[in-house]
Each structure stands twice: as structure tokens, then as C-alpha cells.
Short mmCIF file of C-alpha atoms in Angstrom, two decimals:
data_model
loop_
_atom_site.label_atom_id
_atom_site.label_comp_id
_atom_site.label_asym_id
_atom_site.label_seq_id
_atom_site.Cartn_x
_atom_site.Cartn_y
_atom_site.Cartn_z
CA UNK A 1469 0.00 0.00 0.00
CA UNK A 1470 3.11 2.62 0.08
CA UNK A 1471 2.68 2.90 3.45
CA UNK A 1472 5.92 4.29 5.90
CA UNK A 1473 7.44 1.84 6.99
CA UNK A 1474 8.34 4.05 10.08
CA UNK A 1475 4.17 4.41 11.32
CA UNK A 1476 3.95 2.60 14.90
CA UNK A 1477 1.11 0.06 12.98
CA UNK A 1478 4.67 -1.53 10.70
CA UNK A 1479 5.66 -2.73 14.08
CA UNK A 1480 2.78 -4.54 14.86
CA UNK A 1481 3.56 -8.36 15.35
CA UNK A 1482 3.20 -10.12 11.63
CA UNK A 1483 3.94 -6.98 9.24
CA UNK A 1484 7.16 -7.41 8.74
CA UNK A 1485 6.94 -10.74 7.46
CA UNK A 1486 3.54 -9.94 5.08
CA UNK A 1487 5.80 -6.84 3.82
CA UNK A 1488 8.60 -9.12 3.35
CA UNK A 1489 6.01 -11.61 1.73
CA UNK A 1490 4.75 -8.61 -0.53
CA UNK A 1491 8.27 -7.53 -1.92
CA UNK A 1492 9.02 -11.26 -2.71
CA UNK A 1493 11.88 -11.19 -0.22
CA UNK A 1494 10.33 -14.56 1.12
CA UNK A 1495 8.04 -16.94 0.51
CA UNK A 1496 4.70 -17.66 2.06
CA UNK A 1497 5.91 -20.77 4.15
CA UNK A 1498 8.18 -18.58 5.63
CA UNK A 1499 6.41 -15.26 6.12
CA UNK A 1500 4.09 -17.82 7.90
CA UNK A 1501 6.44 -19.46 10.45
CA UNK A 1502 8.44 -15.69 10.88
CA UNK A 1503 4.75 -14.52 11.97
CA UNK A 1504 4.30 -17.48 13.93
CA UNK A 1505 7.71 -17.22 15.85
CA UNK A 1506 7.35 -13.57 16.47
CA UNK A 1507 3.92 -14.20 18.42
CA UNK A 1508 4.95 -16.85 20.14
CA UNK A 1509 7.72 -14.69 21.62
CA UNK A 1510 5.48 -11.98 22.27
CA UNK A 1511 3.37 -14.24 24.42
CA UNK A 1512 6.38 -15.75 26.31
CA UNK A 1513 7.11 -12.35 26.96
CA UNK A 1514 3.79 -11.42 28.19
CA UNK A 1515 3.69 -14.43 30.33
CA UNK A 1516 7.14 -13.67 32.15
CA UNK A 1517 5.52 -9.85 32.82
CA UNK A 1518 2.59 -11.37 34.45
CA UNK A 1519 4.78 -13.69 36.39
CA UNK A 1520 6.87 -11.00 37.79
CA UNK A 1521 4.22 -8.50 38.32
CA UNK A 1522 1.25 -10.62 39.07
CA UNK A 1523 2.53 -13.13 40.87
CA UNK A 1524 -0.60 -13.81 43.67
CA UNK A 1525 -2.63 -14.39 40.32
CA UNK A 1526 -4.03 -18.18 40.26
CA UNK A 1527 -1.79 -20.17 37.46
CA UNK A 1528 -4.53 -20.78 34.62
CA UNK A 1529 -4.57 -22.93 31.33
CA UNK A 1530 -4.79 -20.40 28.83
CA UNK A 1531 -6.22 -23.09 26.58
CA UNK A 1532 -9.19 -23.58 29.26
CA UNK A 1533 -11.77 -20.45 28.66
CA UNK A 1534 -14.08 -21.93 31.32
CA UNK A 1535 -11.43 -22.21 34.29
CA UNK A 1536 -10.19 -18.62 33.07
CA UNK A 1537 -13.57 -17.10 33.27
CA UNK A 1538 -14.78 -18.91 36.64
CA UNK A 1539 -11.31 -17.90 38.14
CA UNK A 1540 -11.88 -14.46 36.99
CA UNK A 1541 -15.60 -13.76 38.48
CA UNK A 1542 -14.45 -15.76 41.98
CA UNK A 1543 -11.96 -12.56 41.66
CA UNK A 1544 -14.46 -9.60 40.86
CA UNK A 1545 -16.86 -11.18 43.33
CA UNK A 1546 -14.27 -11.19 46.31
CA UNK A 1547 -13.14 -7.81 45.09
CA UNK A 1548 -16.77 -6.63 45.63
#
């Protein structure tokens, strides 16, 4: 789209391999697995914030939406 590459949006997690993909610098299989390493990273970094700075938190499996959401009311009920 011509956009600059320098706008805070180009460092969202994923552009840089679609622009990559776009110019034909890599291929689609690769774009893919750059995208999926970069969030992956992102999450492990999230995860290691929460750790650190939310530490009293219960340990949840993010994979579990049920246990996530019951853990979270028991919270905003107690907090009440």
C-alpha cells in the first residue's frame, strides 16, 4: 500500500513478514512461520511480565476459557 514503513502500525507483530512476503523477499511458508515465531515470543514475553508482576494471580490454562472465566468472576466477586 506505500505505506511508511516508520508508522507505529509496521511494528505490529506479523507486518514485517507480510511486507517481506509482498516484496518477494520470502516466501509464504516462511512469512508464515516468521509470523508465527514472532507471536509466540510476544506471548512468552507477556507471560514472564505477568509472572513477575502478578505473581498472587491463580496459574490458569490459557487453553481452558471456562477455568479462566470462573477464576476471573471468583476474583471480581471477592473484590466486591
Amino acid at each position: 500500500l506505500g505505506l511508511d514503513p516508520a508508522l507505529p502500525a509496521s511494528r505490529a507483530i506479523g507486518v514485517a513478514p507480510l511486507a517481506a512476503l509482498a516484496r518477494g523477499d520470502i516466501d509464504e511458508a516462511a512469512a508464515t512461520h516468521r509470523a508465527v515465531v514472532d507471536t509466540r515470543r510476544y506471548a512468552k514475553r507477556q507471560e514472564t511480565w505477568f509472572r513477575n508482576r502478578m505473581g498472587d494471580w491463580p496459574r490458569l490454562d490459557p487453553r481452558n476459557i471456562r477455568q479462566a472465566g470462573e477464576a476471573f468472576l471468583k476474583e471480581i466477586v471477592a473484590a466486591s
